[in-house]
Amino acid sequence: MKRFFDTVDIRAVEGDEAGWQVTLDGRGLKTVKGSPQIVGTQALAQMLASEWDIQGEELDPKLFPLRDMADYAIDVIGRDKASLADKLMAYGDTDTLLYRADPDEPLYARQQEVWEPIVEAFEQSEGIEMVRISGIIHRPQDENTLQTLKERLGEKGVFELAGLEMMTSLAASLVIALSAADRIQEKDAADLWRSASLEEEWQADLWGRDTEAEEHRAKRQSDFLTAWKFVQAAKG
């Protein structure tokens, strides 16, 4: 699609749906399903506006990841927030950081070194205890633990949840996603992403690396950090 606008701006919106909205030539944007694309913070609106501003003569859909997350937050999460929390809780019960190798394997020591401090810090901040598992056999987390995490998610706004879902899915870890959301420095979020990728990196170091796999890992890290920035902007 060719570029159909000249100016990109943002405006404050008042009333029942108060917030901020991107405008193209003075016209407010809508979501893919036709709702006004009104976000809760000026910072997030400015990030969304930047995606439109950098477009050339031909619009590139791949350059709109933030728009897609905003639309998803409004059109999907906004209509059934509880279902999204339930979806994320599935990751809380099967979190990558909780599943370790057998204690006699070299990978186990590395997982203990990298993952255990993250899980312990998360437990302390949330006031919960999480079950660690050696091997692949599933063991459920305590119901009180899961309920605490569900309540924490319930406190989040729809835009934060959209970014959290992306981070959780990419990292296969709710612990990593919620921990990263609490960090204000991108370096700290990137460190958490690398921790989540420990097993992948371990295998790559063991068996060798190839260009395609490295590009795929780099793309996933970029997507994770984009979602992290979305969450930070949504928090204001």
Coordinates of N, CA and C in Angstrom, one line a residue:
M1 N 0.8 -1.2 0.0 CA 0.0 0.0 0.0 C 0.9 1.2 0.0
K2 N 0.5 2.2 -0.8 CA 1.2 3.4 -0.9 C 0.9 4.3 0.3
R3 N 1.9 5.1 0.7 CA 1.7 6.1 1.8 C 0.5 7.0 1.4
F4 N -0.5 7.2 2.3 CA -1.7 8.0 2.0 C -1.8 9.2 2.9
F5 N -0.8 9.5 3.6 CA -0.9 10.6 4.6 C 0.4 11.5 4.5
D6 N 0.3 12.7 5.0 CA 1.5 13.6 5.0 C 2.0 13.8 6.4
T7 N 1.1 14.1 7.3 CA 1.5 14.4 8.7 C 1.1 13.3 9.7
V8 N 2.0 13.1 10.7 CA 1.7 12.2 11.8 C 1.8 13.0 13.1
D9 N 0.8 12.8 14.0 CA 0.8 13.6 15.2 C 0.0 12.7 16.3
I10 N 0.0 13.2 17.5 CA -0.8 12.5 18.5 C -1.7 13.6 19.2
R11 N -2.8 13.2 19.7 CA -3.7 14.1 20.4 C -4.3 13.5 21.7
A12 N -4.6 14.3 22.6 CA -5.3 13.9 23.8 C -6.7 13.7 23.6
V13 N -7.3 12.6 24.1 CA -8.7 12.3 23.9 C -9.4 12.4 25.3
E14 N -10.5 13.0 25.4 CA -11.2 13.2 26.6 C -12.5 12.4 26.6
G15 N -13.2 12.3 27.7 CA -14.5 11.6 27.8 C -14.3 10.2 28.3
D16 N -15.3 9.3 28.0 CA -15.3 7.9 28.5 C -14.0 7.1 28.1
E17 N -13.5 7.4 26.9 CA -12.3 6.7 26.5 C -11.1 7.6 26.5
A18 N -10.9 8.2 27.6 CA -9.8 9.2 27.7 C -8.4 8.5 27.4
G19 N -7.5 9.2 26.8 CA -6.2 8.7 26.5 C -5.5 9.5 25.4
W20 N -4.8 8.8 24.6 CA -4.0 9.4 23.6 C -4.2 8.6 22.3
Q21 N -4.2 9.4 21.2 CA -4.5 8.7 19.9 C -3.6 9.3 18.8
V22 N -3.1 8.4 18.0 CA -2.3 8.9 16.8 C -3.2 9.4 15.7
T23 N -2.8 10.5 15.1 CA -3.6 11.1 14.0 C -2.7 11.1 12.7
L24 N -3.4 10.8 11.6 CA -2.8 11.0 10.3 C -3.5 12.1 9.5
D25 N -2.8 13.1 9.2 CA -3.5 14.3 8.6 C -4.7 14.7 9.4
G26 N -4.5 14.7 10.8 CA -5.6 15.1 11.7 C -6.7 14.1 12.0
R27 N -6.7 13.0 11.3 CA -7.7 12.0 11.6 C -7.2 10.9 12.5
G28 N -8.0 10.6 13.5 CA -7.6 9.6 14.5 C -7.6 8.2 14.0
L29 N -6.6 7.4 14.4 CA -6.5 6.1 13.9 C -7.5 5.1 14.6
K30 N -7.9 4.1 13.9 CA -8.7 3.0 14.5 C -8.0 1.7 14.4
T31 N -8.4 0.8 15.2 CA -7.8 -0.6 15.2 C -8.3 -1.3 13.9
V32 N -7.8 -2.5 13.8 CA -8.1 -3.3 12.6 C -9.6 -3.7 12.6
K33 N -10.2 -3.7 13.8 CA -11.6 -4.1 13.9 C -12.5 -2.8 14.1
G34 N -11.9 -1.7 13.9 CA -12.7 -0.4 13.8 C -12.9 0.3 15.1
S35 N -12.3 -0.1 16.2 CA -12.4 0.7 17.4 C -11.4 1.9 17.4
P36 N -11.7 3.0 18.0 CA -10.7 4.0 18.1 C -9.4 3.5 18.8
Q37 N -8.3 3.8 18.2 CA -7.0 3.2 18.8 C -6.5 4.3 19.8
I38 N -7.1 4.2 20.9 CA -6.8 5.1 22.0 C -6.0 4.4 23.1
V39 N -4.8 4.9 23.4 CA -3.9 4.2 24.4 C -3.8 5.1 25.6
G40 N -3.4 4.4 26.7 CA -3.4 5.1 28.0 C -2.4 6.1 28.3
T41 N -1.3 6.1 27.6 CA -0.2 7.0 27.9 C 0.3 7.8 26.7
Q42 N 0.8 9.0 26.9 CA 1.4 9.8 25.9 C 2.6 9.1 25.3
A43 N 3.4 8.4 26.2 CA 4.6 7.8 25.7 C 4.3 6.7 24.7
L44 N 3.3 5.9 25.0 CA 2.9 4.8 24.0 C 2.4 5.4 22.7
A45 N 1.6 6.4 22.8 CA 1.1 7.1 21.6 C 2.2 7.6 20.7
Q46 N 3.3 8.2 21.4 CA 4.4 8.7 20.6 C 5.2 7.5 19.9
M47 N 5.3 6.4 20.6 CA 5.9 5.3 20.0 C 5.2 4.8 18.8
L48 N 3.8 4.7 18.9 CA 3.0 4.3 17.8 C 3.1 5.3 16.6
A49 N 3.1 6.6 17.0 CA 3.3 7.6 15.9 C 4.6 7.4 15.2
S50 N 5.6 7.1 15.9 CA 7.0 6.9 15.3 C 6.9 5.8 14.2
E51 N 6.2 4.8 14.4 CA 6.1 3.7 13.4 C 5.5 4.2 12.1
W52 N 4.5 5.1 12.2 CA 3.9 5.7 11.0 C 4.9 6.7 10.4
D53 N 5.6 7.4 11.2 CA 6.5 8.5 10.7 C 7.6 8.0 9.9
I54 N 8.1 6.8 10.2 CA 9.3 6.3 9.5 C 9.0 5.6 8.2
Q55 N 7.7 5.4 7.9 CA 7.3 4.7 6.7 C 7.7 5.5 5.5
G56 N 8.1 4.8 4.4 CA 8.4 5.5 3.2 C 7.2 5.6 2.3
E57 N 7.5 5.6 1.0 CA 6.4 5.8 0.0 C 5.5 4.6 0.0
E58 N 6.1 3.4 0.3 CA 5.3 2.2 0.4 C 5.2 1.7 1.9
L59 N 4.0 1.5 2.4 CA 3.9 1.1 3.8 C 4.4 -0.4 3.9
D60 N 5.2 -0.6 4.9 CA 5.7 -1.9 5.2 C 5.0 -2.5 6.5
P61 N 4.1 -3.5 6.3 CA 3.4 -4.0 7.5 C 4.4 -4.6 8.6
K62 N 5.6 -5.0 8.2 CA 6.5 -5.5 9.2 C 7.0 -4.5 10.1
L63 N 6.9 -3.2 9.8 CA 7.4 -2.1 10.6 C 6.3 -1.6 11.6
F64 N 5.2 -2.4 11.8 CA 4.2 -2.0 12.7 C 3.9 -2.9 13.9
P65 N 5.0 -3.4 14.5 CA 4.8 -4.4 15.6 C 4.0 -3.8 16.8
L66 N 4.3 -2.5 17.1 CA 3.6 -1.8 18.2 C 2.2 -1.6 17.9
R67 N 1.9 -1.2 16.7 CA 0.5 -1.0 16.3 C -0.3 -2.3 16.4
D68 N 0.3 -3.4 16.0 CA -0.3 -4.7 16.1 C -0.6 -5.1 17.5
M69 N 0.3 -4.8 18.5 CA 0.1 -5.1 19.9 C -1.0 -4.2 20.4
A70 N -1.0 -2.9 20.0 CA -2.1 -2.0 20.5 C -3.4 -2.5 20.1
D71 N -3.5 -2.9 18.8 CA -4.8 -3.3 18.3 C -5.3 -4.6 19.0
Y72 N -4.3 -5.5 19.2 CA -4.6 -6.7 20.0 C -5.1 -6.4 21.4
A73 N -4.4 -5.5 22.0 CA -4.8 -5.1 23.4 C -6.3 -4.6 23.4
I74 N -6.6 -3.8 22.5 CA -8.0 -3.2 22.4 C -9.0 -4.1 21.9
D75 N -8.7 -4.8 20.8 CA -9.8 -5.6 20.2 C -10.0 -7.0 20.8
V76 N -8.9 -7.5 21.4 CA -9.0 -8.9 21.9 C -9.0 -8.9 23.5
I77 N -7.9 -8.4 24.0 CA -7.7 -8.4 25.5 C -8.8 -7.6 26.2
G78 N -9.1 -6.4 25.6 CA -10.1 -5.5 26.2 C -11.4 -6.1 26.3
R79 N -11.7 -7.1 25.4 CA -13.0 -7.7 25.4 C -13.1 -9.0 26.3
D80 N -12.0 -9.5 26.7 CA -11.9 -10.7 27.6 C -10.6 -10.8 28.3
K81 N -10.4 -9.9 29.2 CA -9.1 -9.8 29.9 C -8.8 -11.0 30.7
A82 N -9.9 -11.6 31.3 CA -9.7 -12.8 32.1 C -9.1 -14.0 31.4
S83 N -9.5 -14.1 30.1 CA -9.0 -15.3 29.3 C -7.5 -15.1 29.1
L84 N -7.1 -13.9 28.9 CA -5.6 -13.7 28.7 C -4.8 -14.0 29.9
A85 N -5.4 -13.7 31.1 CA -4.7 -14.0 32.3 C -4.6 -15.5 32.5
D86 N -5.7 -16.2 32.1 CA -5.7 -17.7 32.2 C -4.7 -18.3 31.3
K87 N -4.6 -17.7 30.1 CA -3.6 -18.2 29.1 C -2.2 -18.0 29.6
L88 N -1.9 -16.9 30.2 CA -0.5 -16.7 30.8 C -0.2 -17.6 31.9
M89 N -1.3 -17.9 32.7 CA -1.1 -18.8 33.9 C -0.6 -20.2 33.4
A90 N -0.9 -20.6 32.2 CA -0.4 -21.9 31.7 C 1.1 -21.9 31.7
Y91 N 1.7 -20.7 31.3 CA 3.2 -20.6 31.4 C 3.7 -20.6 32.8
G92 N 2.9 -20.0 33.7 CA 3.4 -20.0 35.1 C 3.5 -21.4 35.7
D93 N 2.7 -22.3 35.1 CA 2.7 -23.7 35.6 C 3.7 -24.6 34.9
T94 N 4.2 -24.1 33.8 CA 5.2 -24.9 33.1 C 6.4 -24.1 32.7
D95 N 6.8 -23.2 33.6 CA 7.8 -22.2 33.3 C 9.2 -22.8 33.0
T96 N 9.8 -22.4 31.9 CA 11.1 -22.9 31.5 C 12.1 -22.9 32.6
L97 N 12.1 -21.8 33.4 CA 13.1 -21.7 34.4 C 13.0 -22.7 35.6
L98 N 11.8 -23.3 35.6 CA 11.6 -24.3 36.7 C 12.0 -25.7 36.3
Y99 N 12.2 -25.9 35.1 CA 12.5 -27.3 34.6 C 14.0 -27.4 34.3
R100 N 14.7 -28.2 35.1 CA 16.1 -28.3 35.1 C 16.6 -29.7 34.6
A101 N 17.8 -29.7 34.2 CA 18.4 -31.0 33.8 C 18.5 -31.9 35.1
D102 N 18.9 -33.1 34.9 CA 19.2 -34.0 36.0 C 20.4 -33.5 36.7
P103 N 20.5 -33.6 38.1 CA 21.6 -33.0 38.8 C 23.0 -33.5 38.4
D104 N 23.1 -34.6 37.8 CA 24.4 -35.1 37.4 C 24.9 -34.7 36.0
E105 N 24.0 -33.9 35.4 CA 24.4 -33.4 34.0 C 25.0 -32.0 34.1
P106 N 26.0 -31.7 33.3 CA 26.7 -30.4 33.3 C 25.8 -29.2 33.2
L107 N 24.7 -29.4 32.4 CA 23.8 -28.3 32.2 C 23.1 -27.9 33.4
Y108 N 22.9 -28.8 34.3 CA 22.2 -28.5 35.6 C 22.9 -27.4 36.4
A109 N 24.2 -27.6 36.5 CA 25.0 -26.6 37.2 C 24.9 -25.2 36.6
R110 N 24.9 -25.1 35.3 CA 24.7 -23.8 34.6 C 23.3 -23.3 34.9
Q111 N 22.3 -24.1 34.8 CA 21.0 -23.6 35.1 C 20.8 -23.1 36.5
Q112 N 21.5 -23.8 37.5 CA 21.4 -23.4 38.9 C 22.1 -22.0 39.0
E113 N 23.2 -21.8 38.3 CA 24.0 -20.6 38.4 C 23.2 -19.4 37.8
V114 N 22.5 -19.6 36.6 CA 21.9 -18.5 35.9 C 20.4 -18.4 36.3
W115 N 19.7 -19.5 36.4 CA 18.3 -19.4 36.6 C 17.9 -19.2 38.1
E116 N 18.6 -19.9 39.0 CA 18.1 -19.9 40.4 C 18.1 -18.5 41.0
P117 N 19.1 -17.6 40.8 CA 19.0 -16.3 41.4 C 17.8 -15.5 40.8
I118 N 17.4 -15.7 39.6 CA 16.2 -15.0 39.0 C 15.0 -15.5 39.6
V119 N 14.8 -16.9 39.8 CA 13.6 -17.4 40.4 C 13.5 -17.0 41.9
E120 N 14.6 -17.1 42.6 CA 14.6 -16.7 44.0 C 14.2 -15.2 44.2
A121 N 14.8 -14.3 43.3 CA 14.4 -12.9 43.4 C 12.9 -12.7 43.1
F122 N 12.4 -13.5 42.1 CA 11.0 -13.4 41.8 C 10.1 -13.9 42.9
E123 N 10.5 -15.0 43.5 CA 9.7 -15.5 44.6 C 9.7 -14.5 45.8
Q124 N 10.8 -13.9 46.0 CA 10.8 -12.9 47.1 C 10.0 -11.7 46.8
S125 N 10.0 -11.2 45.6 CA 9.2 -10.0 45.2 C 7.7 -10.3 45.2
E126 N 7.3 -11.5 44.9 CA 5.9 -11.9 44.8 C 5.4 -12.5 46.1
G127 N 6.3 -12.9 47.0 CA 5.9 -13.6 48.2 C 5.3 -15.0 48.0
I128 N 6.0 -15.7 47.1 CA 5.5 -17.1 46.7 C 6.7 -18.1 46.7
E129 N 6.4 -19.3 46.6 CA 7.4 -20.4 46.5 C 7.0 -21.2 45.2
M130 N 8.0 -21.5 44.4 CA 7.8 -22.2 43.2 C 8.5 -23.5 43.2
V131 N 7.9 -24.5 42.6 CA 8.5 -25.9 42.5 C 9.5 -26.0 41.4
R132 N 10.7 -26.4 41.7 CA 11.7 -26.7 40.6 C 11.6 -28.2 40.3
I133 N 11.8 -28.5 39.0 CA 11.7 -29.9 38.6 C 12.9 -30.3 37.8
S134 N 13.5 -31.5 38.1 CA 14.6 -32.0 37.3 C 14.0 -33.1 36.4
G135 N 14.2 -32.9 35.1 CA 13.6 -33.8 34.1 C 12.4 -33.1 33.4
I136 N 11.6 -33.9 32.7 CA 10.6 -33.4 31.8 C 9.2 -33.7 32.3
I137 N 9.1 -34.5 33.4 CA 7.8 -34.8 33.9 C 7.2 -33.6 34.6
H138 N 5.9 -33.3 34.2 CA 5.3 -32.1 34.8 C 4.9 -32.3 36.2
R139 N 5.2 -31.3 37.0 CA 4.7 -31.2 38.4 C 4.0 -29.9 38.6
P140 N 2.7 -29.8 39.0 CA 2.0 -28.6 39.1 C 2.5 -27.7 40.2
Q141 N 2.4 -26.4 40.0 CA 2.7 -25.4 41.0 C 1.6 -25.4 42.0
D142 N 1.9 -24.9 43.2 CA 0.9 -24.8 44.3 C -0.2 -23.8 43.8
E143 N -1.4 -24.2 44.1 CA -2.6 -23.4 43.7 C -2.5 -21.9 44.3
N144 N -2.0 -21.8 45.5 CA -1.9 -20.5 46.1 C -0.9 -19.6 45.3
T145 N 0.2 -20.3 44.9 CA 1.2 -19.6 44.0 C 0.6 -19.1 42.7
L146 N -0.2 -20.0 42.1 CA -0.8 -19.6 40.8 C -1.8 -18.5 41.0
Q147 N -2.6 -18.6 42.1 CA -3.6 -17.6 42.4 C -3.0 -16.2 42.6
T148 N -1.8 -16.2 43.3 CA -1.1 -14.9 43.5 C -0.7 -14.3 42.2
L149 N -0.1 -15.2 41.3 CA 0.3 -14.7 40.0 C -0.8 -14.2 39.2
K150 N -2.0 -14.9 39.3 CA -3.1 -14.5 38.5 C -3.7 -13.2 39.0
E151 N -3.6 -13.0 40.3 CA -4.1 -11.7 40.8 C -3.1 -10.5 40.4
R152 N -1.9 -10.8 40.3 CA -0.9 -9.8 39.8 C -1.2 -9.5 38.4
L153 N -1.5 -10.5 37.6 CA -1.8 -10.2 36.2 C -3.1 -9.4 36.1
G154 N -4.0 -9.7 36.9 CA -5.3 -9.0 36.9 C -5.2 -7.5 37.2
E155 N -4.1 -7.1 37.8 CA -3.9 -5.7 38.1 C -3.3 -4.9 36.9
K156 N -2.9 -5.7 35.9 CA -2.3 -5.0 34.7 C -3.3 -4.5 33.8
G157 N -3.0 -3.4 33.1 CA -3.8 -2.9 32.1 C -3.7 -3.7 30.8
V158 N -4.7 -3.5 29.9 CA -4.7 -4.4 28.7 C -3.4 -4.2 27.8
F159 N -2.8 -3.0 27.8 CA -1.7 -2.8 27.0 C -0.4 -3.4 27.6
E160 N -0.3 -3.4 28.9 CA 0.8 -4.1 29.5 C 0.6 -5.6 29.3
L161 N -0.6 -6.1 29.4 CA -0.8 -7.5 29.2 C -0.4 -8.0 27.8
A162 N -0.7 -7.1 26.8 CA -0.3 -7.5 25.4 C 1.2 -7.7 25.2
G163 N 1.9 -6.7 25.8 CA 3.4 -6.9 25.8 C 3.9 -8.1 26.6
L164 N 3.2 -8.3 27.8 CA 3.6 -9.4 28.6 C 3.4 -10.7 27.9
E165 N 2.3 -10.8 27.2 CA 2.0 -12.1 26.5 C 3.1 -12.3 25.5
M166 N 3.5 -11.3 24.7 CA 4.5 -11.5 23.7 C 5.8 -11.9 24.4
M167 N 6.2 -11.3 25.5 CA 7.5 -11.7 26.1 C 7.4 -13.1 26.7
T168 N 6.3 -13.4 27.3 CA 6.1 -14.7 27.9 C 6.2 -15.8 26.9
S169 N 5.5 -15.6 25.8 CA 5.5 -16.6 24.7 C 6.9 -16.8 24.1
L170 N 7.6 -15.7 23.9 CA 9.0 -15.8 23.3 C 9.9 -16.5 24.3
A171 N 9.8 -16.2 25.6 CA 10.8 -16.7 26.6 C 10.3 -18.0 27.1
A172 N 9.0 -18.4 26.8 CA 8.4 -19.6 27.4 C 8.5 -19.5 29.0
S173 N 8.4 -18.3 29.5 CA 8.6 -18.1 30.9 C 7.8 -16.8 31.4
L174 N 6.9 -17.1 32.3 CA 6.2 -16.0 32.9 C 7.1 -15.3 33.9
V175 N 8.0 -16.0 34.5 CA 9.0 -15.4 35.5 C 9.8 -14.4 34.8
I176 N 10.3 -14.8 33.6 CA 11.2 -13.9 32.8 C 10.4 -12.6 32.4
A177 N 9.2 -12.8 31.9 CA 8.4 -11.7 31.4 C 8.1 -10.7 32.5
L178 N 7.6 -11.2 33.6 CA 7.2 -10.3 34.7 C 8.4 -9.7 35.3
S179 N 9.5 -10.4 35.4 CA 10.8 -9.8 35.9 C 11.3 -8.7 35.0
A180 N 11.2 -9.0 33.7 CA 11.7 -7.9 32.7 C 10.8 -6.7 32.8
A181 N 9.5 -6.9 32.9 CA 8.6 -5.8 33.0 C 8.9 -4.8 34.1
D182 N 9.5 -5.3 35.2 CA 9.8 -4.5 36.3 C 11.1 -3.8 36.2
R183 N 11.9 -4.1 35.1 CA 13.2 -3.5 34.9 C 13.0 -2.2 34.0
I184 N 13.7 -1.2 34.3 CA 13.5 0.1 33.6 C 14.7 0.3 32.6
Q185 N 15.7 -0.6 32.7 CA 16.9 -0.5 31.8 C 16.8 -1.6 30.8
E186 N 17.0 -1.2 29.5 CA 16.9 -2.2 28.4 C 18.0 -3.3 28.6
K187 N 19.2 -2.9 29.1 CA 20.2 -3.9 29.3 C 19.8 -5.0 30.2
D188 N 19.0 -4.6 31.3 CA 18.6 -5.6 32.2 C 17.6 -6.6 31.6
A189 N 16.7 -6.0 30.8 CA 15.7 -6.9 30.0 C 16.4 -7.8 29.1
A190 N 17.5 -7.3 28.4 CA 18.2 -8.1 27.5 C 19.0 -9.2 28.2
D191 N 19.5 -8.9 29.4 CA 20.1 -10.0 30.2 C 19.2 -11.1 30.6
L192 N 17.9 -10.7 30.9 CA 16.9 -11.7 31.3 C 16.6 -12.5 30.0
W193 N 16.5 -11.9 28.9 CA 16.2 -12.7 27.7 C 17.3 -13.7 27.4
R194 N 18.6 -13.3 27.6 CA 19.7 -14.2 27.4 C 19.6 -15.4 28.4
S195 N 19.2 -15.1 29.6 CA 19.0 -16.1 30.6 C 17.9 -17.1 30.2
A196 N 16.9 -16.6 29.6 CA 15.8 -17.5 29.2 C 16.3 -18.4 28.0
S197 N 17.2 -17.9 27.3 CA 17.8 -18.7 26.1 C 18.9 -19.6 26.5
L198 N 19.1 -19.8 27.7 CA 20.3 -20.6 28.2 C 20.4 -21.9 27.5
E199 N 19.4 -22.7 27.5 CA 19.4 -24.0 26.9 C 19.7 -24.0 25.4
E200 N 19.1 -23.0 24.7 CA 19.4 -22.9 23.3 C 20.9 -22.6 23.0
E201 N 21.4 -21.6 23.8 CA 22.8 -21.3 23.7 C 23.7 -22.4 24.1
W202 N 23.3 -23.2 25.1 CA 24.1 -24.3 25.5 C 24.3 -25.3 24.4
Q203 N 23.1 -25.6 23.7 CA 23.2 -26.6 22.6 C 23.9 -26.0 21.4
A204 N 23.8 -24.7 21.2 CA 24.6 -24.1 20.0 C 26.1 -24.2 20.3
D205 N 26.5 -23.9 21.5 CA 27.9 -24.0 21.9 C 28.4 -25.4 21.8
L206 N 27.5 -26.4 22.1 CA 27.9 -27.8 22.1 C 28.0 -28.4 20.7
W207 N 27.0 -28.1 19.8 CA 26.9 -28.7 18.5 C 27.3 -27.8 17.4
G208 N 27.5 -26.5 17.7 CA 27.9 -25.6 16.6 C 26.8 -24.6 16.2
R209 N 27.1 -23.5 15.6 CA 26.1 -22.5 15.3 C 26.0 -22.4 13.8
D210 N 24.9 -22.0 13.3 CA 24.7 -21.8 11.9 C 24.0 -20.4 11.7
T211 N 24.2 -19.8 10.5 CA 23.7 -18.5 10.3 C 22.2 -18.4 10.5
E212 N 21.4 -19.3 9.9 CA 20.0 -19.2 10.0 C 19.5 -19.2 11.4
A213 N 20.1 -20.1 12.2 CA 19.6 -20.2 13.6 C 20.0 -19.0 14.4
E214 N 21.2 -18.4 14.1 CA 21.6 -17.2 14.8 C 20.7 -16.0 14.4
E215 N 20.3 -16.0 13.2 CA 19.4 -14.9 12.8 C 18.0 -15.0 13.4
H216 N 17.6 -16.3 13.6 CA 16.3 -16.5 14.2 C 16.3 -16.1 15.7
R217 N 17.5 -16.4 16.4 CA 17.6 -16.0 17.8 C 17.6 -14.5 17.9
A218 N 18.4 -13.9 17.0 CA 18.5 -12.4 17.1 C 17.1 -11.8 16.8
K219 N 16.3 -12.3 15.9 CA 15.0 -11.8 15.7 C 14.1 -12.0 16.9
R220 N 14.1 -13.1 17.5 CA 13.3 -13.3 18.7 C 13.7 -12.4 19.9
Q221 N 15.0 -12.1 20.0 CA 15.5 -11.2 21.0 C 15.0 -9.8 20.7
S222 N 15.0 -9.4 19.4 CA 14.5 -8.1 19.0 C 13.0 -8.0 19.3
D223 N 12.3 -9.0 19.0 CA 10.8 -9.0 19.3 C 10.6 -8.9 20.8
F224 N 11.3 -9.6 21.6 CA 11.2 -9.6 23.1 C 11.4 -8.1 23.6
L225 N 12.5 -7.5 23.1 CA 12.8 -6.2 23.6 C 11.8 -5.1 23.1
T226 N 11.2 -5.4 21.9 CA 10.1 -4.5 21.4 C 8.9 -4.6 22.3
A227 N 8.6 -5.8 22.7 CA 7.5 -6.0 23.6 C 7.8 -5.3 25.0
W228 N 9.0 -5.5 25.4 CA 9.4 -4.8 26.7 C 9.2 -3.3 26.6
K229 N 9.7 -2.7 25.5 CA 9.5 -1.3 25.3 C 8.0 -0.9 25.3
F230 N 7.2 -1.7 24.7 CA 5.8 -1.5 24.7 C 5.2 -1.5 26.1
V231 N 5.6 -2.4 26.9 CA 5.2 -2.5 28.3 C 5.6 -1.2 29.1
Q232 N 6.9 -0.8 28.9 CA 7.4 0.3 29.6 C 6.6 1.6 29.2
A233 N 6.3 1.7 27.9 CA 5.6 2.9 27.5 C 4.1 2.9 28.0
A234 N 3.6 1.7 28.1 CA 2.2 1.5 28.5 C 2.1 1.9 30.0
K235 N 3.2 1.7 30.8 CA 3.2 2.0 32.2 C 3.3 3.5 32.4
G236 N 3.8 4.2 31.4 CA 3.9 5.7 31.4 C 5.1 6.2 32.1

